[in-house]
């Protein structure tokens, strides 16, 4: 069974701080990794994709991938109250099947 | 900005009835997906569809489920005989442009909430 694990949280950070979200996955041959944001009652919204080991930055968001450790993370700098949501880690396994984690609930406190 | 649309937004049905959930993917996208999310649980992959056929399906996608792309724009999920446990939010997603480097980036529709009574 291919698994994607995330701490469910809740994670609370003060406004302006860095939020750090972590994800591990079980399928070693996975090649594509994604972070989605999901507000309550809404659909997942793509934040970032990452395919290679290392860091990838997009605005206030940085994704980090370590395939040897089977670990993906998302850093949110200068966190804003509007960042309060559930963050979903998703992994594409072989073929065209995707696995999602249960999500980490983030609350940014003004 | 183009987006995935889904209808209806909420569907209520009786156990044993057939339902069809409809999606209009983003134009020119090549890959189409259905997911479900039971309330409070994770997003679960059901099926992916490419080049007019299923490319992958999960264990959840059993014989009671089917997908179709009846014309150039719609993508449907049919559940033949609904069960109570089929109650969930169903998301359609699409992705992958012709000649695009990354074909596995997906954009989700707003979802259809299915309630089976």
PDB file of C-alpha atoms in Angstrom:
ATOM      1  CA  UNK A   1       0.000   0.000   0.000  1.00  0.00           C
ATOM      2  CA  UNK A   2       1.503   3.286  -1.101  1.00  0.00           C
ATOM      3  CA  UNK A   3       1.235   5.863   1.645  1.00  0.00           C
ATOM      4  CA  UNK A   4       1.711   9.581   2.008  1.00  0.00           C
ATOM      5  CA  UNK A   5       2.048  10.698   5.599  1.00  0.00           C
ATOM      6  CA  UNK A   6       1.545  14.159   7.032  1.00  0.00           C
ATOM      7  CA  UNK A   7       1.161  15.472  10.554  1.00  0.00           C
ATOM      8  CA  UNK A   8      -2.495  16.387  10.815  1.00  0.00           C
ATOM      9  CA  UNK A   9      -1.747  19.326  13.086  1.00  0.00           C
ATOM     10  CA  UNK A  10      -3.194  21.689  13.863  1.00  0.00           C
ATOM     11  CA  UNK A  11      -0.140  23.824  13.309  1.00  0.00           C
ATOM     12  CA  UNK A  12      -0.405  27.369  14.602  1.00  0.00           C
ATOM     13  CA  UNK A  13       2.034  30.132  13.746  1.00  0.00           C
ATOM     14  CA  UNK A  14       1.905  33.871  14.350  1.00  0.00           C
ATOM     15  CA  UNK A  15       1.431  36.197  11.429  1.00  0.00           C
ATOM     16  CA  UNK A  16       4.748  36.930   9.725  1.00  0.00           C
ATOM     17  CA  UNK A  17       6.395  33.717  10.906  1.00  0.00           C
ATOM     18  CA  UNK A  18       7.586  30.766   8.835  1.00  0.00           C
ATOM     19  CA  UNK A  19       5.284  27.766   8.660  1.00  0.00           C
ATOM     20  CA  UNK A  20       6.940  24.421   7.998  1.00  0.00           C
ATOM     21  CA  UNK A  21       4.915  21.517   6.679  1.00  0.00           C
ATOM     22  CA  UNK A  22       6.297  18.029   6.223  1.00  0.00           C
ATOM     23  CA  UNK A  23       5.388  14.961   4.229  1.00  0.00           C
ATOM     24  CA  UNK A  24       6.872  11.498   3.796  1.00  0.00           C
ATOM     25  CA  UNK A  25       5.988   8.937   1.188  1.00  0.00           C
ATOM     26  CA  UNK A  26       6.459   5.216   0.933  1.00  0.00           C
ATOM     27  CA  UNK A  27       6.869   4.564  -2.799  1.00  0.00           C
ATOM     28  CA  UNK A  28      10.541   5.002  -3.537  1.00  0.00           C
ATOM     29  CA  UNK A  29      10.051   5.250  -7.306  1.00  0.00           C
ATOM     30  CA  UNK A  30       7.738   8.264  -7.063  1.00  0.00           C
ATOM     31  CA  UNK A  31       8.882  11.075  -9.317  1.00  0.00           C
ATOM     32  CA  UNK A  32       6.405  13.924  -8.990  1.00  0.00           C
ATOM     33  CA  UNK A  33       5.405  15.745  -5.846  1.00  0.00           C
ATOM     34  CA  UNK A  34       2.809  18.404  -5.227  1.00  0.00           C
ATOM     35  CA  UNK A  35       1.517  20.699  -2.533  1.00  0.00           C
ATOM     36  CA  UNK A  36      -2.115  21.751  -2.556  1.00  0.00           C
ATOM     37  CA  UNK A  37      -4.015  24.127  -0.323  1.00  0.00           C
ATOM     38  CA  UNK A  38      -7.578  23.297   0.600  1.00  0.00           C
ATOM     39  CA  UNK A  39      -9.873  25.715   2.339  1.00  0.00           C
ATOM     40  CA  UNK A  40     -12.755  24.198   4.256  1.00  0.00           C
ATOM     41  CA  UNK A  41     -15.481  23.040   1.891  1.00  0.00           C
ATOM     42  CA  UNK A  42     -13.444  23.888  -1.197  1.00  0.00           C
ATOM     43  CA  UNK A  43     -11.423  21.969  -3.717  1.00  0.00           C
ATOM     44  CA  UNK A  44      -7.641  21.520  -3.606  1.00  0.00           C
ATOM     45  CA  UNK A  45      -5.717  24.373  -5.155  1.00  0.00           C
ATOM     46  CA  UNK A  46      -2.253  23.708  -6.543  1.00  0.00           C
ATOM     47  CA  UNK A  47       0.529  25.638  -4.819  1.00  0.00           C
ATOM     48  CA  UNK A  48       3.660  23.998  -6.154  1.00  0.00           C
ATOM     49  CA  UNK A  49       5.072  20.990  -7.884  1.00  0.00           C
ATOM     50  CA  UNK A  50       8.599  19.662  -7.451  1.00  0.00           C
ATOM     51  CA  UNK A  51      10.409  16.961  -9.345  1.00  0.00           C
ATOM     52  CA  UNK A  52      14.108  17.212  -8.461  1.00  0.00           C
ATOM     53  CA  UNK A  53      16.005  16.997  -5.210  1.00  0.00           C
ATOM     54  CA  UNK A  54      16.606  20.353  -3.577  1.00  0.00           C
ATOM     55  CA  UNK A  55      14.622  23.502  -3.144  1.00  0.00           C
ATOM     56  CA  UNK A  56      12.128  25.209  -5.391  1.00  0.00           C
ATOM     57  CA  UNK A  57      10.927  28.691  -4.564  1.00  0.00           C
ATOM     58  CA  UNK A  58       7.787  30.479  -5.728  1.00  0.00           C
ATOM     59  CA  UNK A  59       7.057  33.737  -3.978  1.00  0.00           C
ATOM     60  CA  UNK A  60       6.585  33.080  -0.280  1.00  0.00           C
ATOM     61  CA  UNK A  61       6.543  29.321  -0.795  1.00  0.00           C
ATOM     62  CA  UNK A  62       9.528  26.976  -0.908  1.00  0.00           C
ATOM     63  CA  UNK A  63       9.198  23.273  -1.566  1.00  0.00           C
ATOM     64  CA  UNK A  64      12.025  20.950  -0.602  1.00  0.00           C
ATOM     65  CA  UNK A  65      12.496  17.414  -1.876  1.00  0.00           C
ATOM     66  CA  UNK A  66      14.807  14.696  -0.622  1.00  0.00           C
ATOM     67  CA  UNK A  67      14.186  11.510  -2.547  1.00  0.00           C
ATOM     68  CA  UNK A  68      16.762   9.512  -0.582  1.00  0.00           C
ATOM     69  CA  UNK A  69      14.827  10.241   2.611  1.00  0.00           C
ATOM     70  CA  UNK A  70      11.473  10.100   0.805  1.00  0.00           C
ATOM     71  CA  UNK A  71      10.641  13.466   2.269  1.00  0.00           C
ATOM     72  CA  UNK A  72       8.942  16.573   0.928  1.00  0.00           C
ATOM     73  CA  UNK A  73       8.393  19.803   2.779  1.00  0.00           C
ATOM     74  CA  UNK A  74       6.760  23.157   2.240  1.00  0.00           C
ATOM     75  CA  UNK A  75       7.893  26.372   3.869  1.00  0.00           C
ATOM     76  CA  UNK A  76       5.624  29.393   3.922  1.00  0.00           C
ATOM     77  CA  UNK A  77       7.457  32.612   4.706  1.00  0.00           C
ATOM     78  CA  UNK A  78       5.781  35.705   6.105  1.00  0.00           C
ATOM     79  CA  UNK A  79       2.664  33.697   6.909  1.00  0.00           C
ATOM     80  CA  UNK A  80      -0.615  35.552   6.521  1.00  0.00           C
ATOM     81  CA  UNK A  81      -4.027  34.814   8.062  1.00  0.00           C
ATOM     82  CA  UNK A  82      -5.244  34.037   4.546  1.00  0.00           C
ATOM     83  CA  UNK A  83      -2.776  31.120   4.509  1.00  0.00           C
ATOM     84  CA  UNK A  84      -4.908  29.400   7.140  1.00  0.00           C
ATOM     85  CA  UNK A  85      -6.057  26.218   5.423  1.00  0.00           C
ATOM     86  CA  UNK A  86      -5.298  22.532   5.140  1.00  0.00           C
ATOM     87  CA  UNK A  87      -2.189  21.735   3.134  1.00  0.00           C
ATOM     88  CA  UNK A  88      -2.187  18.530   1.168  1.00  0.00           C
ATOM     89  CA  UNK A  89       0.888  16.684   0.012  1.00  0.00           C
ATOM     90  CA  UNK A  90       0.371  14.594  -3.129  1.00  0.00           C
ATOM     91  CA  UNK A  91       2.658  12.118  -4.815  1.00  0.00           C
ATOM     92  CA  UNK A  92       2.450  10.636  -8.262  1.00  0.00           C
ATOM     93  CA  UNK A  93       3.416   7.030  -8.284  1.00  0.00           C
ATOM     94  CA  UNK A  94       4.315   4.974 -11.336  1.00  0.00           C
ATOM     95  CA  UNK A  95       1.777   5.275 -14.069  1.00  0.00           C
ATOM     96  CA  UNK A  96      -0.792   7.990 -13.672  1.00  0.00           C
ATOM     97  CA  UNK A  97      -2.077   7.444 -10.147  1.00  0.00           C
ATOM     98  CA  UNK A  98      -1.808  10.000  -7.379  1.00  0.00           C
ATOM     99  CA  UNK A  99      -1.761   9.583  -3.621  1.00  0.00           C
ATOM    100  CA  UNK A 100      -2.703  12.302  -1.168  1.00  0.00           C
ATOM    101  CA  UNK A 101      -1.849  12.713   2.466  1.00  0.00           C
ATOM    102  CA  UNK A 102      -4.503  13.505   5.030  1.00  0.00           C
ATOM    103  CA  UNK A 103      -3.335  17.110   5.149  1.00  0.00           C
ATOM    104  CA  UNK A 104      -1.929  19.445   7.780  1.00  0.00           C
ATOM    105  CA  UNK A 105      -4.225  22.095   9.183  1.00  0.00           C
ATOM    106  CA  UNK A 106      -2.470  25.452   9.445  1.00  0.00           C
ATOM    107  CA  UNK A 107      -3.743  28.399  11.427  1.00  0.00           C
ATOM    108  CA  UNK A 108      -1.988  31.756  11.148  1.00  0.00           C
ATOM    109  CA  UNK A 109      -2.745  33.873  14.173  1.00  0.00           C
ATOM    110  CA  UNK A 110      -2.997  37.658  13.537  1.00  0.00           C
TER     111      UNK A 110
ATOM    112  CA  UNK B   1      -8.558  32.235 -16.404  1.00  0.00           C
ATOM    113  CA  UNK B   2      -9.844  28.847 -17.561  1.00  0.00           C
ATOM    114  CA  UNK B   3     -11.138  26.517 -14.885  1.00  0.00           C
ATOM    115  CA  UNK B   4     -12.647  23.091 -14.423  1.00  0.00           C
ATOM    116  CA  UNK B   5     -16.398  23.165 -13.881  1.00  0.00           C
ATOM    117  CA  UNK B   6     -18.598  20.503 -12.329  1.00  0.00           C
ATOM    118  CA  UNK B   7     -22.336  19.952 -12.172  1.00  0.00           C
ATOM    119  CA  UNK B   8     -24.355  19.568 -10.120  1.00  0.00           C
ATOM    120  CA  UNK B   9     -22.811  21.135  -7.057  1.00  0.00           C
ATOM    121  CA  UNK B  10     -24.925  18.894  -4.819  1.00  0.00           C
ATOM    122  CA  UNK B  11     -26.672  15.659  -5.715  1.00  0.00           C
ATOM    123  CA  UNK B  12     -28.987  13.788  -3.387  1.00  0.00           C
ATOM    124  CA  UNK B  13     -30.011  10.274  -4.352  1.00  0.00           C
ATOM    125  CA  UNK B  14     -31.542   7.165  -2.916  1.00  0.00           C
ATOM    126  CA  UNK B  15     -29.456   4.090  -2.263  1.00  0.00           C
ATOM    127  CA  UNK B  16     -29.413   1.848  -5.322  1.00  0.00           C
ATOM    128  CA  UNK B  17     -30.010   4.645  -7.797  1.00  0.00           C
ATOM    129  CA  UNK B  18     -27.655   5.587 -10.594  1.00  0.00           C
ATOM    130  CA  UNK B  19     -26.003   8.986 -10.642  1.00  0.00           C
ATOM    131  CA  UNK B  20     -23.962  10.777 -13.255  1.00  0.00           C
ATOM    132  CA  UNK B  21     -21.560  13.481 -12.210  1.00  0.00           C
ATOM    133  CA  UNK B  22     -20.468  15.873 -14.905  1.00  0.00           C
ATOM    134  CA  UNK B  23     -17.280  17.772 -15.475  1.00  0.00           C
ATOM    135  CA  UNK B  24     -15.989  20.146 -18.110  1.00  0.00           C
ATOM    136  CA  UNK B  25     -12.185  20.043 -18.005  1.00  0.00           C
ATOM    137  CA  UNK B  26      -9.996  22.923 -19.040  1.00  0.00           C
ATOM    138  CA  UNK B  27      -9.899  23.169 -22.793  1.00  0.00           C
ATOM    139  CA  UNK B  28      -6.863  21.534 -24.439  1.00  0.00           C
ATOM    140  CA  UNK B  29      -5.961  19.534 -21.369  1.00  0.00           C
ATOM    141  CA  UNK B  30      -5.092  15.961 -22.156  1.00  0.00           C
ATOM    142  CA  UNK B  31      -5.492  14.175 -18.834  1.00  0.00           C
ATOM    143  CA  UNK B  32      -8.637  13.897 -16.765  1.00  0.00           C
ATOM    144  CA  UNK B  33      -9.160  12.566 -13.292  1.00  0.00           C
ATOM    145  CA  UNK B  34     -11.820  11.793 -10.735  1.00  0.00           C
ATOM    146  CA  UNK B  35     -11.208  11.858  -7.017  1.00  0.00           C
ATOM    147  CA  UNK B  36     -13.420  11.536  -3.999  1.00  0.00           C
ATOM    148  CA  UNK B  37     -13.114  12.939  -0.517  1.00  0.00           C
ATOM    149  CA  UNK B  38     -15.252  11.541   2.242  1.00  0.00           C
ATOM    150  CA  UNK B  39     -15.983  14.211   4.849  1.00  0.00           C
ATOM    151  CA  UNK B  40     -12.976  14.715   7.091  1.00  0.00           C
ATOM    152  CA  UNK B  41     -10.823  12.255   5.177  1.00  0.00           C
ATOM    153  CA  UNK B  42      -8.137  12.454   2.543  1.00  0.00           C
ATOM    154  CA  UNK B  43      -8.549  12.954  -1.166  1.00  0.00           C
ATOM    155  CA  UNK B  44      -8.642   9.543  -2.836  1.00  0.00           C
ATOM    156  CA  UNK B  45      -7.737   8.850  -6.430  1.00  0.00           C
ATOM    157  CA  UNK B  46     -10.413   7.036  -8.417  1.00  0.00           C
ATOM    158  CA  UNK B  47      -9.374   7.067 -12.061  1.00  0.00           C
ATOM    159  CA  UNK B  48      -7.288   8.812 -14.685  1.00  0.00           C
ATOM    160  CA  UNK B  49      -8.273   9.085 -18.325  1.00  0.00           C
ATOM    161  CA  UNK B  50      -6.114   9.837 -21.325  1.00  0.00           C
ATOM    162  CA  UNK B  51      -6.595   9.489 -25.049  1.00  0.00           C
ATOM    163  CA  UNK B  52     -10.184   8.353 -24.604  1.00  0.00           C
ATOM    164  CA  UNK B  53      -9.404   5.501 -22.286  1.00  0.00           C
ATOM    165  CA  UNK B  54      -8.716   4.772 -18.644  1.00  0.00           C
ATOM    166  CA  UNK B  55      -4.989   4.967 -17.918  1.00  0.00           C
ATOM    167  CA  UNK B  56      -5.108   4.113 -14.227  1.00  0.00           C
ATOM    168  CA  UNK B  57      -7.750   3.204 -11.705  1.00  0.00           C
ATOM    169  CA  UNK B  58      -7.673   2.587  -7.988  1.00  0.00           C
ATOM    170  CA  UNK B  59      -9.142  -0.268  -5.986  1.00  0.00           C
ATOM    171  CA  UNK B  60     -12.074   1.973  -5.171  1.00  0.00           C
ATOM    172  CA  UNK B  61     -13.013   2.216  -8.851  1.00  0.00           C
ATOM    173  CA  UNK B  62     -14.852  -1.077  -9.090  1.00  0.00           C
ATOM    174  CA  UNK B  63     -17.511  -2.267 -11.515  1.00  0.00           C
ATOM    175  CA  UNK B  64     -20.117   0.127 -10.210  1.00  0.00           C
ATOM    176  CA  UNK B  65     -18.084   3.076 -11.500  1.00  0.00           C
ATOM    177  CA  UNK B  66     -17.549   4.107 -15.085  1.00  0.00           C
ATOM    178  CA  UNK B  67     -16.219   7.166 -16.873  1.00  0.00           C
ATOM    179  CA  UNK B  68     -16.949   8.582 -20.253  1.00  0.00           C
ATOM    180  CA  UNK B  69     -15.958  11.456 -22.439  1.00  0.00           C
ATOM    181  CA  UNK B  70     -19.099  11.595 -24.570  1.00  0.00           C
ATOM    182  CA  UNK B  71     -18.045  14.620 -26.592  1.00  0.00           C
ATOM    183  CA  UNK B  72     -15.086  16.960 -26.879  1.00  0.00           C
ATOM    184  CA  UNK B  73     -15.777  18.818 -23.687  1.00  0.00           C
ATOM    185  CA  UNK B  74     -17.580  16.754 -21.049  1.00  0.00           C
ATOM    186  CA  UNK B  75     -16.127  14.093 -18.765  1.00  0.00           C
ATOM    187  CA  UNK B  76     -18.566  12.088 -16.685  1.00  0.00           C
ATOM    188  CA  UNK B  77     -18.445   9.721 -13.742  1.00  0.00           C
ATOM    189  CA  UNK B  78     -21.301   7.261 -13.423  1.00  0.00           C
ATOM    190  CA  UNK B  79     -22.083   5.328 -10.284  1.00  0.00           C
ATOM    191  CA  UNK B  80     -24.499   2.569 -11.219  1.00  0.00           C
ATOM    192  CA  UNK B  81     -26.011   1.533  -7.923  1.00  0.00           C
ATOM    193  CA  UNK B  82     -25.166   3.963  -5.175  1.00  0.00           C
ATOM    194  CA  UNK B  83     -24.416   2.864  -1.632  1.00  0.00           C
ATOM    195  CA  UNK B  84     -24.502   4.855   1.569  1.00  0.00           C
ATOM    196  CA  UNK B  85     -20.712   4.807   1.657  1.00  0.00           C
ATOM    197  CA  UNK B  86     -20.534   6.546  -1.721  1.00  0.00           C
ATOM    198  CA  UNK B  87     -21.553   9.758   0.030  1.00  0.00           C
ATOM    199  CA  UNK B  88     -18.606  12.080  -0.495  1.00  0.00           C
ATOM    200  CA  UNK B  89     -17.342  15.072  -2.398  1.00  0.00           C
ATOM    201  CA  UNK B  90     -16.321  14.088  -5.895  1.00  0.00           C
ATOM    202  CA  UNK B  91     -13.677  16.181  -7.604  1.00  0.00           C
ATOM    203  CA  UNK B  92     -12.826  16.246 -11.260  1.00  0.00           C
ATOM    204  CA  UNK B  93      -9.374  17.445 -12.280  1.00  0.00           C
ATOM    205  CA  UNK B  94      -7.609  18.033 -15.550  1.00  0.00           C
ATOM    206  CA  UNK B  95      -4.065  18.729 -16.611  1.00  0.00           C
ATOM    207  CA  UNK B  96      -1.392  18.397 -19.257  1.00  0.00           C
ATOM    208  CA  UNK B  97      -1.148  20.543 -22.359  1.00  0.00           C
ATOM    209  CA  UNK B  98      -0.055  19.211 -25.757  1.00  0.00           C
ATOM    210  CA  UNK B  99       3.713  19.506 -25.921  1.00  0.00           C
ATOM    211  CA  UNK B 100       3.847  20.563 -22.292  1.00  0.00           C
ATOM    212  CA  UNK B 101       6.829  19.457 -20.262  1.00  0.00           C
ATOM    213  CA  UNK B 102       4.936  18.530 -17.128  1.00  0.00           C
ATOM    214  CA  UNK B 103       1.768  16.633 -17.828  1.00  0.00           C
ATOM    215  CA  UNK B 104       0.948  15.657 -14.276  1.00  0.00           C
ATOM    216  CA  UNK B 105       0.029  19.064 -12.907  1.00  0.00           C
ATOM    217  CA  UNK B 106      -3.664  18.948 -12.105  1.00  0.00           C
ATOM    218  CA  UNK B 107      -6.308  21.605 -11.627  1.00  0.00           C
ATOM    219  CA  UNK B 108      -9.349  20.678  -9.616  1.00  0.00           C
ATOM    220  CA  UNK B 109     -12.963  21.588 -10.153  1.00  0.00           C
ATOM    221  CA  UNK B 110     -15.159  22.805  -7.301  1.00  0.00           C
ATOM    222  CA  UNK B 111     -16.600  19.354  -6.655  1.00  0.00           C
ATOM    223  CA  UNK B 112     -19.986  17.677  -6.489  1.00  0.00           C
ATOM    224  CA  UNK B 113     -21.257  16.747  -3.074  1.00  0.00           C
ATOM    225  CA  UNK B 114     -23.044  13.413  -3.364  1.00  0.00           C
ATOM    226  CA  UNK B 115     -25.404  12.420  -0.600  1.00  0.00           C
ATOM    227  CA  UNK B 116     -26.828   8.909  -0.678  1.00  0.00           C
ATOM    228  CA  UNK B 117     -29.867   8.344   1.536  1.00  0.00           C
TER     229      UNK B 117
END
